[in-house]
């Protein structure tokens, strides 16, 4: 009983402590919740960053492998293109070398004539020397003409100056300024003044009358008047000139297509085409296998052998075989001649229609 009484006596204090502790726990619960939320947020952020870092690392590995595959494939394509270009360049170079050797051989054997070329160059040197000499003479002649023109201009200028100063000429009574008594001989201008005539005075020109023999002044020129209007002026209205009317009336007749073209134009065109094709052929020799029993000996032009020597420079090596152009069969025309009807002598065909 004593213990129960003792406990009952202490119950108010215990309840006050419980209430105080509950109150304190309620007051600190918000702070603890905020701290827990902060700790949870930090921990979750650390987990998310680690997971994102792991995903980035995996994506980097995948991209690295894929880009490596793409790069190696592009590199293989580039190497293949480069090899193709190198092969094409090599083949082109070899083809150019073969063409160069063949063209040089063909030119030296069939086209080029060394002696005629040498003769032509010698004549060209002589002609150049002659032309150079002619040009030298022409330049010297032009220089001499320029010098003469300059001297003539100076002479005309001196004569004009002497005509202006003709009044300074010496007389028997009064010596001029160019004939000083203190000099042993007159000045050069003095002799020039003696050889020219004085300049005529300004004003109306004088002329001699044939009847009376007196010198009278020339009559002044008539005053200028306005010009008269043209006589043959074109009338107003939509009228054509007489030249156009006569040109249309007496224009020549225009032949039709049947008259203008030849009846055998197709055959002539075929013959001309065959002749042009025969002339433009590069090589007339027929290709034979490269064996001695199938190929005749073709001697060189610049050497002599037991098979003979071709007369180089005196014979044409290409002759047209006219017998190849002659055939027994007649060419058949594909299209028959199309007649074009005459109308006002001014027809032409446009496709399949006849347009006036």
GROMACS .gro file of N, CA and C in nm, residues 198-355:
model
  474
  198UNK      N    1   5.481   9.077 -14.843
  198UNK     CA    2   5.412   9.127 -14.724
  198UNK      C    3   5.270   9.072 -14.715
  199UNK      N    4   5.217   9.067 -14.594
  199UNK     CA    5   5.082   9.018 -14.572
  199UNK      C    6   4.981   9.122 -14.621
  200UNK      N    7   4.878   9.081 -14.696
  200UNK     CA    8   4.779   9.178 -14.745
  200UNK      C    9   4.706   9.243 -14.629
  201UNK      N   10   4.661   9.366 -14.643
  201UNK     CA   11   4.593   9.434 -14.534
  201UNK      C   12   4.456   9.373 -14.506
  202UNK      N   13   4.407   9.391 -14.383
  202UNK     CA   14   4.277   9.342 -14.346
  202UNK      C   15   4.167   9.429 -14.404
  203UNK      N   16   4.050   9.374 -14.427
  203UNK     CA   17   3.939   9.447 -14.483
  203UNK      C   18   3.887   9.381 -14.607
  204UNK      N   19   3.800   9.446 -14.682
  204UNK     CA   20   3.747   9.387 -14.806
  204UNK      C   21   3.856   9.372 -14.911
  205UNK      N   22   3.851   9.262 -14.983
  205UNK     CA   23   3.950   9.236 -15.085
  205UNK      C   24   3.928   9.329 -15.205
  206UNK      N   25   4.040   9.369 -15.264
  206UNK     CA   26   4.037   9.457 -15.381
  206UNK      C   27   4.054   9.374 -15.507
  207UNK      N   28   3.986   9.418 -15.612
  207UNK     CA   29   3.999   9.352 -15.742
  207UNK      C   30   3.998   9.458 -15.853
  208UNK      N   31   4.055   9.424 -15.967
  208UNK     CA   32   4.070   9.518 -16.078
  208UNK      C   33   3.950   9.504 -16.172
  209UNK      N   34   3.894   9.620 -16.211
  209UNK     CA   35   3.782   9.622 -16.305
  209UNK      C   36   3.836   9.601 -16.445
  210UNK      N   37   3.773   9.506 -16.518
  210UNK     CA   38   3.822   9.473 -16.652
  210UNK      C   39   3.796   9.585 -16.752
  211UNK      N   40   3.691   9.663 -16.735
  211UNK     CA   41   3.657   9.767 -16.831
  211UNK      C   42   3.741   9.893 -16.811
  212UNK      N   43   3.738   9.943 -16.684
  212UNK     CA   44   3.809  10.069 -16.659
  212UNK      C   45   3.953  10.048 -16.618
  213UNK      N   46   3.986   9.929 -16.568
  213UNK     CA   47   4.122   9.903 -16.524
  213UNK      C   48   4.151   9.956 -16.386
  214UNK      N   49   4.050  10.007 -16.315
  214UNK     CA   50   4.072  10.061 -16.181
  214UNK      C   51   4.055   9.949 -16.079
  215UNK      N   52   4.113   9.968 -15.960
  215UNK     CA   53   4.105   9.872 -15.850
  215UNK      C   54   3.990   9.915 -15.761
  216UNK      N   55   3.891   9.828 -15.745
  216UNK     CA   56   3.774   9.859 -15.666
  216UNK      C   57   3.758   9.750 -15.560
  217UNK      N   58   3.681   9.781 -15.456
  217UNK     CA   59   3.656   9.685 -15.349
  217UNK      C   60   3.553   9.582 -15.393
  218UNK      N   61   3.571   9.461 -15.348
  218UNK     CA   62   3.476   9.354 -15.383
  218UNK      C   63   3.344   9.378 -15.313
  219UNK      N   64   3.234   9.336 -15.380
  219UNK     CA   65   3.101   9.355 -15.323
  219UNK      C   66   3.082   9.264 -15.203
  220UNK      N   67   3.012   9.310 -15.100
  220UNK     CA   68   2.991   9.226 -14.982
  220UNK      C   69   2.903   9.106 -15.017
  221UNK      N   70   2.916   8.997 -14.946
  221UNK     CA   71   2.835   8.877 -14.974
  221UNK      C   72   2.688   8.903 -14.945
  222UNK      N   73   2.602   8.832 -15.017
  222UNK     CA   74   2.459   8.845 -14.997
  222UNK      C   75   2.419   8.789 -14.859
  223UNK      N   76   2.316   8.847 -14.797
  223UNK     CA   77   2.272   8.794 -14.667
  223UNK      C   78   2.211   8.655 -14.681
  224UNK      N   79   2.231   8.575 -14.581
  224UNK     CA   80   2.179   8.438 -14.581
  224UNK      C   81   2.029   8.439 -14.560
  225UNK      N   82   1.957   8.355 -14.635
  225UNK     CA   83   1.811   8.343 -14.621
  225UNK      C   84   1.776   8.204 -14.574
  226UNK      N   85   1.654   8.190 -14.527
  226UNK     CA   86   1.609   8.057 -14.481
  226UNK      C   87   1.592   7.964 -14.601
  227UNK      N   88   1.628   7.835 -14.589
  227UNK     CA   89   1.614   7.743 -14.703
  227UNK      C   90   1.467   7.716 -14.736
  228UNK      N   91   1.441   7.691 -14.864
  228UNK     CA   92   1.305   7.661 -14.909
  228UNK      C   93   1.265   7.521 -14.866
  229UNK      N   94   1.137   7.494 -14.848
  229UNK     CA   95   1.093   7.359 -14.809
  229UNK      C   96   1.115   7.261 -14.923
  230UNK      N   97   1.128   7.130 -14.893
  230UNK     CA   98   1.149   7.031 -15.000
  230UNK      C   99   1.027   7.020 -15.091
  231UNK      N  100   1.056   6.988 -15.219
  231UNK     CA  101   0.949   6.981 -15.318
  231UNK      C  102   0.873   6.849 -15.308
  232UNK      N  103   0.942   6.736 -15.309
  232UNK     CA  104   0.878   6.605 -15.309
  232UNK      C  105   0.851   6.555 -15.168
  233UNK      N  106   0.768   6.622 -15.090
  233UNK     CA  107   0.740   6.579 -14.955
  233UNK      C  108   0.632   6.470 -14.955
  234UNK      N  109   0.644   6.370 -14.865
  234UNK     CA  110   0.553   6.257 -14.861
  234UNK      C  111   0.417   6.304 -14.810
  235UNK      N  112   0.307   6.272 -14.879
  235UNK     CA  113   0.175   6.313 -14.830
  235UNK      C  114   0.134   6.235 -14.706
  236UNK      N  115   0.042   6.294 -14.631
  236UNK     CA  116  -0.006   6.229 -14.511
  236UNK      C  117  -0.100   6.115 -14.546
  237UNK      N  118  -0.100   6.011 -14.460
  237UNK     CA  119  -0.189   5.898 -14.481
  237UNK      C  120  -0.113   5.768 -14.497
  238UNK      N  121  -0.182   5.654 -14.499
  238UNK     CA  122  -0.117   5.522 -14.512
  238UNK      C  123  -0.081   5.491 -14.656
  239UNK      N  124   0.008   5.573 -14.714
  239UNK     CA  125   0.049   5.553 -14.853
  239UNK      C  126   0.191   5.501 -14.855
  240UNK      N  127   0.219   5.412 -14.947
  240UNK     CA  128   0.353   5.359 -14.964
  240UNK      C  129   0.428   5.439 -15.070
  241UNK      N  130   0.560   5.432 -15.062
  241UNK     CA  131   0.641   5.504 -15.159
  241UNK      C  132   0.636   5.435 -15.294
  242UNK      N  133   0.661   5.509 -15.401
  242UNK     CA  134   0.660   5.446 -15.535
  242UNK      C  135   0.762   5.334 -15.548
  243UNK      N  136   0.877   5.345 -15.477
  243UNK     CA  137   0.978   5.240 -15.488
  243UNK      C  138   0.925   5.108 -15.434
  244UNK      N  139   0.855   5.112 -15.320
  244UNK     CA  140   0.800   4.989 -15.264
  244UNK      C  141   0.694   4.928 -15.356
  245UNK      N  142   0.610   5.013 -15.418
  245UNK     CA  143   0.506   4.962 -15.508
  245UNK      C  144   0.568   4.895 -15.630
  246UNK      N  145   0.670   4.959 -15.689
  246UNK     CA  146   0.735   4.901 -15.807
  246UNK      C  147   0.810   4.773 -15.770
  247UNK      N  148   0.871   4.770 -15.650
  247UNK     CA  149   0.944   4.650 -15.608
  247UNK      C  150   0.849   4.532 -15.592
  248UNK      N  151   0.729   4.558 -15.538
  248UNK     CA  152   0.632   4.450 -15.522
  248UNK      C  153   0.573   4.409 -15.658
  249UNK      N  154   0.554   4.506 -15.747
  249UNK     CA  155   0.491   4.475 -15.875
  249UNK      C  156   0.583   4.394 -15.964
  250UNK      N  157   0.710   4.430 -15.968
  250UNK     CA  158   0.805   4.365 -16.059
  250UNK      C  159   0.902   4.274 -15.984
  251UNK      N  160   0.859   4.208 -15.877
  251UNK     CA  161   0.949   4.118 -15.805
  251UNK      C  162   0.969   3.990 -15.886
  252UNK      N  163   1.087   3.928 -15.878
  252UNK     CA  164   1.115   3.809 -15.959
  252UNK      C  165   1.037   3.688 -15.906
  253UNK      N  166   1.020   3.591 -15.993
  253UNK     CA  167   0.948   3.470 -15.957
  253UNK      C  168   1.036   3.383 -15.866
  254UNK      N  169   0.972   3.321 -15.767
  254UNK     CA  170   1.043   3.233 -15.674
  254UNK      C  171   1.020   3.089 -15.715
  255UNK      N  172   1.125   3.014 -15.741
  255UNK     CA  173   1.107   2.874 -15.784
  255UNK      C  174   1.054   2.789 -15.670
  256UNK      N  175   0.980   2.684 -15.705
  256UNK     CA  176   0.927   2.593 -15.605
  256UNK      C  177   1.036   2.499 -15.556
  257UNK      N  178   1.001   2.417 -15.458
  257UNK     CA  179   1.098   2.324 -15.403
  257UNK      C  180   1.137   2.217 -15.505
  258UNK      N  181   1.043   2.175 -15.589
  258UNK     CA  182   1.075   2.074 -15.691
  258UNK      C  183   1.171   2.127 -15.794
  259UNK      N  184   1.156   2.256 -15.829
  259UNK     CA  185   1.244   2.315 -15.931
  259UNK      C  186   1.378   2.352 -15.871
  260UNK      N  187   1.380   2.399 -15.744
  260UNK     CA  188   1.503   2.448 -15.684
  260UNK      C  189   1.599   2.334 -15.650
  261UNK      N  190   1.548   2.218 -15.614
  261UNK     CA  191   1.633   2.106 -15.576
  261UNK      C  192   1.653   2.013 -15.694
  262UNK      N  193   1.763   1.943 -15.689
  262UNK     CA  194   1.795   1.847 -15.796
  262UNK      C  195   1.719   1.717 -15.774
  263UNK      N  196   1.691   1.646 -15.885
  263UNK     CA  197   1.618   1.520 -15.875
  263UNK      C  198   1.706   1.412 -15.813
  264UNK      N  199   1.836   1.421 -15.834
  264UNK     CA  200   1.930   1.322 -15.780
  264UNK      C  201   2.005   1.378 -15.660
  265UNK      N  202   1.939   1.464 -15.579
  265UNK     CA  203   2.008   1.524 -15.464
  265UNK      C  204   2.043   1.420 -15.359
  266UNK      N  205   1.958   1.319 -15.340
  266UNK     CA  206   1.985   1.216 -15.239
  266UNK      C  207   2.108   1.136 -15.278
  267UNK      N  208   2.118   1.097 -15.406
  267UNK     CA  209   2.234   1.021 -15.451
  267UNK      C  210   2.362   1.105 -15.441
  268UNK      N  211   2.353   1.232 -15.479
  268UNK     CA  212   2.472   1.318 -15.470
  268UNK      C  213   2.516   1.335 -15.325
  269UNK      N  214   2.421   1.352 -15.234
  269UNK     CA  215   2.456   1.367 -15.093
  269UNK      C  216   2.521   1.240 -15.039
  270UNK      N  217   2.470   1.123 -15.081
  270UNK     CA  218   2.531   0.997 -15.037
  270UNK      C  219   2.673   0.983 -15.091
  271UNK      N  220   2.693   1.019 -15.219
  271UNK     CA  221   2.827   1.010 -15.276
  271UNK      C  222   2.924   1.103 -15.204
  272UNK      N  223   2.878   1.228 -15.174
  272UNK     CA  224   2.964   1.323 -15.103
  272UNK      C  225   2.997   1.273 -14.962
  273UNK      N  226   2.899   1.213 -14.897
  273UNK     CA  227   2.923   1.160 -14.762
  273UNK      C  228   3.022   1.044 -14.765
  274UNK      N  229   3.011   0.958 -14.865
  274UNK     CA  230   3.104   0.846 -14.875
  274UNK      C  231   3.245   0.893 -14.907
  275UNK      N  232   3.257   0.993 -14.995
  275UNK     CA  233   3.389   1.048 -15.026
  275UNK      C  234   3.451   1.113 -14.903
  276UNK      N  235   3.370   1.189 -14.827
  276UNK     CA  236   3.422   1.252 -14.706
  276UNK      C  237   3.466   1.149 -14.603
  277UNK      N  238   3.387   1.042 -14.588
  277UNK     CA  239   3.424   0.936 -14.494
  277UNK      C  240   3.551   0.865 -14.538
  278UNK      N  241   3.569   0.846 -14.669
  278UNK     CA  242   3.690   0.780 -14.718
  278UNK      C  243   3.813   0.868 -14.697
  279UNK      N  244   3.796   1.001 -14.717
  279UNK     CA  245   3.911   1.092 -14.700
  279UNK      C  246   3.949   1.106 -14.553
  280UNK      N  247   3.850   1.108 -14.463
  280UNK     CA  248   3.876   1.132 -14.321
  280UNK      C  249   3.918   1.007 -14.245
  281UNK      N  250   3.930   0.895 -14.311
  281UNK     CA  251   3.974   0.774 -14.241
  281UNK      C  252   4.119   0.789 -14.196
  282UNK      N  253   4.148   0.742 -14.076
  282UNK     CA  254   4.281   0.758 -14.021
  282UNK      C  255   4.379   0.660 -14.083
  283UNK      N  256   4.342   0.536 -14.097
  283UNK     CA  257   4.433   0.433 -14.146
  283UNK      C  258   4.360   0.352 -14.253
  284UNK      N  259   4.423   0.336 -14.367
  284UNK     CA  260   4.364   0.260 -14.477
  284UNK      C  261   4.405   0.112 -14.474
  285UNK      N  262   4.505   0.080 -14.394
  285UNK     CA  263   4.552  -0.059 -14.392
  285UNK      C  264   4.456  -0.145 -14.312
  286UNK      N  265   4.433  -0.265 -14.357
  286UNK     CA  266   4.345  -0.359 -14.288
  286UNK      C  267   4.424  -0.426 -14.177
  287UNK      N  268   4.363  -0.439 -14.058
  287UNK     CA  269   4.432  -0.499 -13.944
  287UNK      C  270   4.450  -0.649 -13.966
  288UNK      N  271   4.570  -0.693 -13.946
  288UNK     CA  272   4.604  -0.834 -13.959
  288UNK      C  273   4.668  -0.883 -13.830
  289UNK      N  274   4.663  -1.011 -13.802
  289UNK     CA  275   4.731  -1.061 -13.681
  289UNK      C  276   4.880  -1.029 -13.683
  290UNK      N  277   4.936  -1.022 -13.565
  290UNK     CA  278   5.076  -0.980 -13.550
  290UNK      C  279   5.171  -1.097 -13.572
  291UNK      N  280   5.150  -1.172 -13.676
  291UNK     CA  281   5.242  -1.281 -13.710
  291UNK      C  282   5.301  -1.254 -13.846
  292UNK      N  283   5.418  -1.306 -13.872
  292UNK     CA  284   5.487  -1.277 -13.997
  292UNK      C  285   5.419  -1.341 -14.116
  293UNK      N  286   5.355  -1.452 -14.096
  293UNK     CA  287   5.293  -1.517 -14.212
  293UNK      C  288   5.162  -1.450 -14.253
  294UNK      N  289   5.101  -1.372 -14.162
  294UNK     CA  290   4.979  -1.300 -14.195
  294UNK      C  291   5.004  -1.154 -14.231
  295UNK      N  292   5.124  -1.106 -14.211
  295UNK     CA  293   5.150  -0.962 -14.231
  295UNK      C  294   5.264  -0.946 -14.332
  296UNK      N  295   5.242  -0.858 -14.431
  296UNK     CA  296   5.347  -0.825 -14.528
  296UNK      C  297   5.447  -0.730 -14.465
  297UNK      N  298   5.564  -0.731 -14.521
  297UNK     CA  299   5.668  -0.641 -14.469
  297UNK      C  300   5.640  -0.499 -14.515
  298UNK      N  301   5.639  -0.404 -14.420
  298UNK     CA  302   5.615  -0.263 -14.449
  298UNK      C  303   5.743  -0.186 -14.420
  299UNK      N  304   5.822  -0.153 -14.523
  299UNK     CA  305   5.953  -0.092 -14.496
  299UNK      C  306   5.937   0.049 -14.438
  300UNK      N  307   6.035   0.091 -14.363
  300UNK     CA  308   6.037   0.227 -14.308
  300UNK      C  309   6.072   0.328 -14.417
  301UNK      N  310   6.041   0.455 -14.389
  301UNK     CA  311   6.064   0.559 -14.489
  301UNK      C  312   6.208   0.609 -14.487
  302UNK      N  313   6.270   0.607 -14.370
  302UNK     CA  314   6.402   0.668 -14.358
  302UNK      C  315   6.515   0.566 -14.363
  303UNK      N  316   6.487   0.443 -14.400
  303UNK     CA  317   6.592   0.342 -14.407
  303UNK      C  318   6.584   0.271 -14.541
  304UNK      N  319   6.691   0.207 -14.578
  304UNK     CA  320   6.698   0.130 -14.703
  304UNK      C  321   6.728  -0.015 -14.667
  305UNK      N  322   6.655  -0.108 -14.728
  305UNK     CA  323   6.674  -0.249 -14.699
  305UNK      C  324   6.668  -0.327 -14.830
  306UNK      N  325   6.673  -0.458 -14.816
  306UNK     CA  326   6.668  -0.543 -14.935
  306UNK      C  327   6.531  -0.541 -15.000
  307UNK      N  328   6.430  -0.498 -14.927
  307UNK     CA  329   6.296  -0.493 -14.984
  307UNK      C  330   6.272  -0.368 -15.065
  308UNK      N  331   6.365  -0.274 -15.063
  308UNK     CA  332   6.348  -0.153 -15.143
  308UNK      C  333   6.331  -0.028 -15.055
  309UNK      N  334   6.336   0.086 -15.117
  309UNK     CA  335   6.326   0.214 -15.048
  309UNK      C  336   6.219   0.300 -15.117
  310UNK      N  337   6.126   0.351 -15.038
  310UNK     CA  338   6.020   0.435 -15.096
  310UNK      C  339   6.075   0.572 -15.132
  311UNK      N  340   6.030   0.626 -15.244
  311UNK     CA  341   6.077   0.762 -15.283
  311UNK      C  342   6.014   0.866 -15.190
  312UNK      N  343   6.082   0.902 -15.083
  312UNK     CA  344   6.028   0.992 -14.983
  312UNK      C  345   6.023   1.135 -15.039
  313UNK      N  346   5.907   1.200 -15.027
  313UNK     CA  347   5.892   1.339 -15.072
  313UNK      C  348   5.851   1.353 -15.216
  314UNK      N  349   5.844   1.242 -15.295
  314UNK     CA  350   5.808   1.252 -15.437
  314UNK      C  351   5.681   1.175 -15.470
  315UNK      N  352   5.616   1.117 -15.368
  315UNK     CA  353   5.499   1.034 -15.396
  315UNK      C  354   5.400   1.048 -15.283
  316UNK      N  355   5.273   1.053 -15.317
  316UNK     CA  356   5.168   1.059 -15.215
  316UNK      C  357   5.143   0.918 -15.163
  317UNK      N  358   5.137   0.905 -15.032
  317UNK     CA  359   5.121   0.774 -14.972
  317UNK      C  360   4.976   0.737 -14.950
  318UNK      N  361   4.885   0.829 -14.977
  318UNK     CA  362   4.742   0.799 -14.962
  318UNK      C  363   4.672   0.829 -15.093
  319UNK      N  364   4.611   0.730 -15.152
  319UNK     CA  365   4.538   0.746 -15.277
  319UNK      C  366   4.394   0.702 -15.255
  320UNK      N  367   4.305   0.776 -15.316
  320UNK     CA  368   4.163   0.739 -15.306
  320UNK      C  369   4.129   0.637 -15.413
  321UNK      N  370   4.072   0.526 -15.370
  321UNK     CA  371   4.032   0.420 -15.462
  321UNK      C  372   3.888   0.449 -15.506
  322UNK      N  373   3.873   0.507 -15.624
  322UNK     CA  374   3.741   0.544 -15.672
  322UNK      C  375   3.655   0.422 -15.707
  323UNK      N  376   3.719   0.309 -15.730
  323UNK     CA  377   3.640   0.190 -15.764
  323UNK      C  378   3.555   0.142 -15.646
  324UNK      N  379   3.594   0.180 -15.524
  324UNK     CA  380   3.515   0.139 -15.408
  324UNK      C  381   3.384   0.216 -15.400
  325UNK      N  382   3.376   0.334 -15.460
  325UNK     CA  383   3.254   0.414 -15.455
  325UNK      C  384   3.154   0.374 -15.563
  326UNK      N  385   3.188   0.282 -15.653
  326UNK     CA  386   3.101   0.244 -15.763
  326UNK      C  387   3.030   0.115 -15.725
  327UNK      N  388   2.900   0.115 -15.730
  327UNK     CA  389   2.821  -0.003 -15.698
  327UNK      C  390   2.724  -0.031 -15.813
  328UNK      N  391   2.688  -0.157 -15.824
  328UNK     CA  392   2.594  -0.196 -15.931
  328UNK      C  393   2.450  -0.172 -15.890
  329UNK      N  394   2.423  -0.171 -15.759
  329UNK     CA  395   2.286  -0.150 -15.713
  329UNK      C  396   2.257  -0.001 -15.698
  330UNK      N  397   2.136   0.036 -15.727
  330UNK     CA  398   2.094   0.175 -15.716
  330UNK      C  399   2.034   0.198 -15.576
  331UNK      N  400   2.064   0.315 -15.524
  331UNK     CA  401   2.012   0.346 -15.391
  331UNK      C  402   1.860   0.367 -15.399
  332UNK      N  403   1.789   0.312 -15.300
  332UNK     CA  404   1.645   0.330 -15.293
  332UNK      C  405   1.614   0.444 -15.198
  333UNK      N  406   1.538   0.541 -15.245
  333UNK     CA  407   1.503   0.653 -15.161
  333UNK      C  408   1.394   0.612 -15.062
  334UNK      N  409   1.407   0.656 -14.940
  334UNK     CA  410   1.313   0.618 -14.836
  334UNK      C  411   1.184   0.697 -14.850
  335UNK      N  412   1.195   0.828 -14.876
  335UNK     CA  413   1.079   0.916 -14.883
  335UNK      C  414   1.064   0.964 -15.026
  336UNK      N  415   0.945   0.959 -15.079
  336UNK     CA  416   0.920   1.009 -15.213
  336UNK      C  417   0.916   1.161 -15.212
  337UNK      N  418   0.941   1.227 -15.326
  337UNK     CA  419   0.940   1.374 -15.329
  337UNK      C  420   0.801   1.429 -15.296
  338UNK      N  421   0.798   1.534 -15.213
  338UNK     CA  422   0.673   1.595 -15.168
  338UNK      C  423   0.646   1.717 -15.255
  339UNK      N  424   0.538   1.720 -15.329
  339UNK     CA  425   0.510   1.838 -15.412
  339UNK      C  426   0.460   1.954 -15.326
  340UNK      N  427   0.507   2.072 -15.357
  340UNK     CA  428   0.463   2.193 -15.288
  340UNK      C  429   0.385   2.277 -15.387
  341UNK      N  430   0.258   2.305 -15.361
  341UNK     CA  431   0.174   2.378 -15.453
  341UNK      C  432   0.213   2.526 -15.455
  342UNK      N  433   0.199   2.583 -15.573
  342UNK     CA  434   0.232   2.725 -15.591
  342UNK      C  435   0.112   2.810 -15.553
  343UNK      N  436   0.141   2.913 -15.476
  343UNK     CA  437   0.034   3.008 -15.440
  343UNK      C  438   0.099   3.143 -15.413
  344UNK      N  439   0.071   3.238 -15.503
  344UNK     CA  440   0.123   3.374 -15.493
  344UNK      C  441   0.275   3.378 -15.496
  345UNK      N  442   0.339   3.273 -15.547
  345UNK     CA  443   0.485   3.266 -15.561
  345UNK      C  444   0.557   3.290 -15.428
  346UNK      N  445   0.495   3.252 -15.318
  346UNK     CA  446   0.557   3.282 -15.188
  346UNK      C  447   0.522   3.172 -15.089
  347UNK      N  448   0.549   3.044 -15.125
  347UNK     CA  449   0.513   2.931 -15.039
  347UNK      C  450   0.637   2.873 -14.974
  348UNK      N  451   0.619   2.812 -14.860
  348UNK     CA  452   0.724   2.733 -14.796
  348UNK      C  453   0.658   2.626 -14.713
  349UNK      N  454   0.728   2.516 -14.691
  349UNK     CA  455   0.672   2.404 -14.617
  349UNK      C  456   0.718   2.410 -14.474
  350UNK      N  457   0.628   2.379 -14.383
  350UNK     CA  458   0.657   2.378 -14.239
  350UNK      C  459   0.608   2.244 -14.186
  351UNK      N  460   0.698   2.147 -14.171
  351UNK     CA  461   0.661   2.013 -14.130
  351UNK      C  462   0.590   1.942 -14.243
  352UNK      N  463   0.463   1.910 -14.222
  352UNK     CA  464   0.382   1.845 -14.327
  352UNK      C  465   0.278   1.938 -14.384
  353UNK      N  466   0.279   2.067 -14.344
  353UNK     CA  467   0.182   2.163 -14.392
  353UNK      C  468   0.249   2.260 -14.487
  354UNK      N  469   0.168   2.317 -14.576
  354UNK     CA  470   0.215   2.420 -14.667
  354UNK      C  471   0.159   2.554 -14.620
  355UNK      N  472   0.249   2.641 -14.579
  355UNK     CA  473   0.210   2.768 -14.518
  355UNK      C  474   0.228   2.878 -14.622
   0.00000   0.00000   0.00000
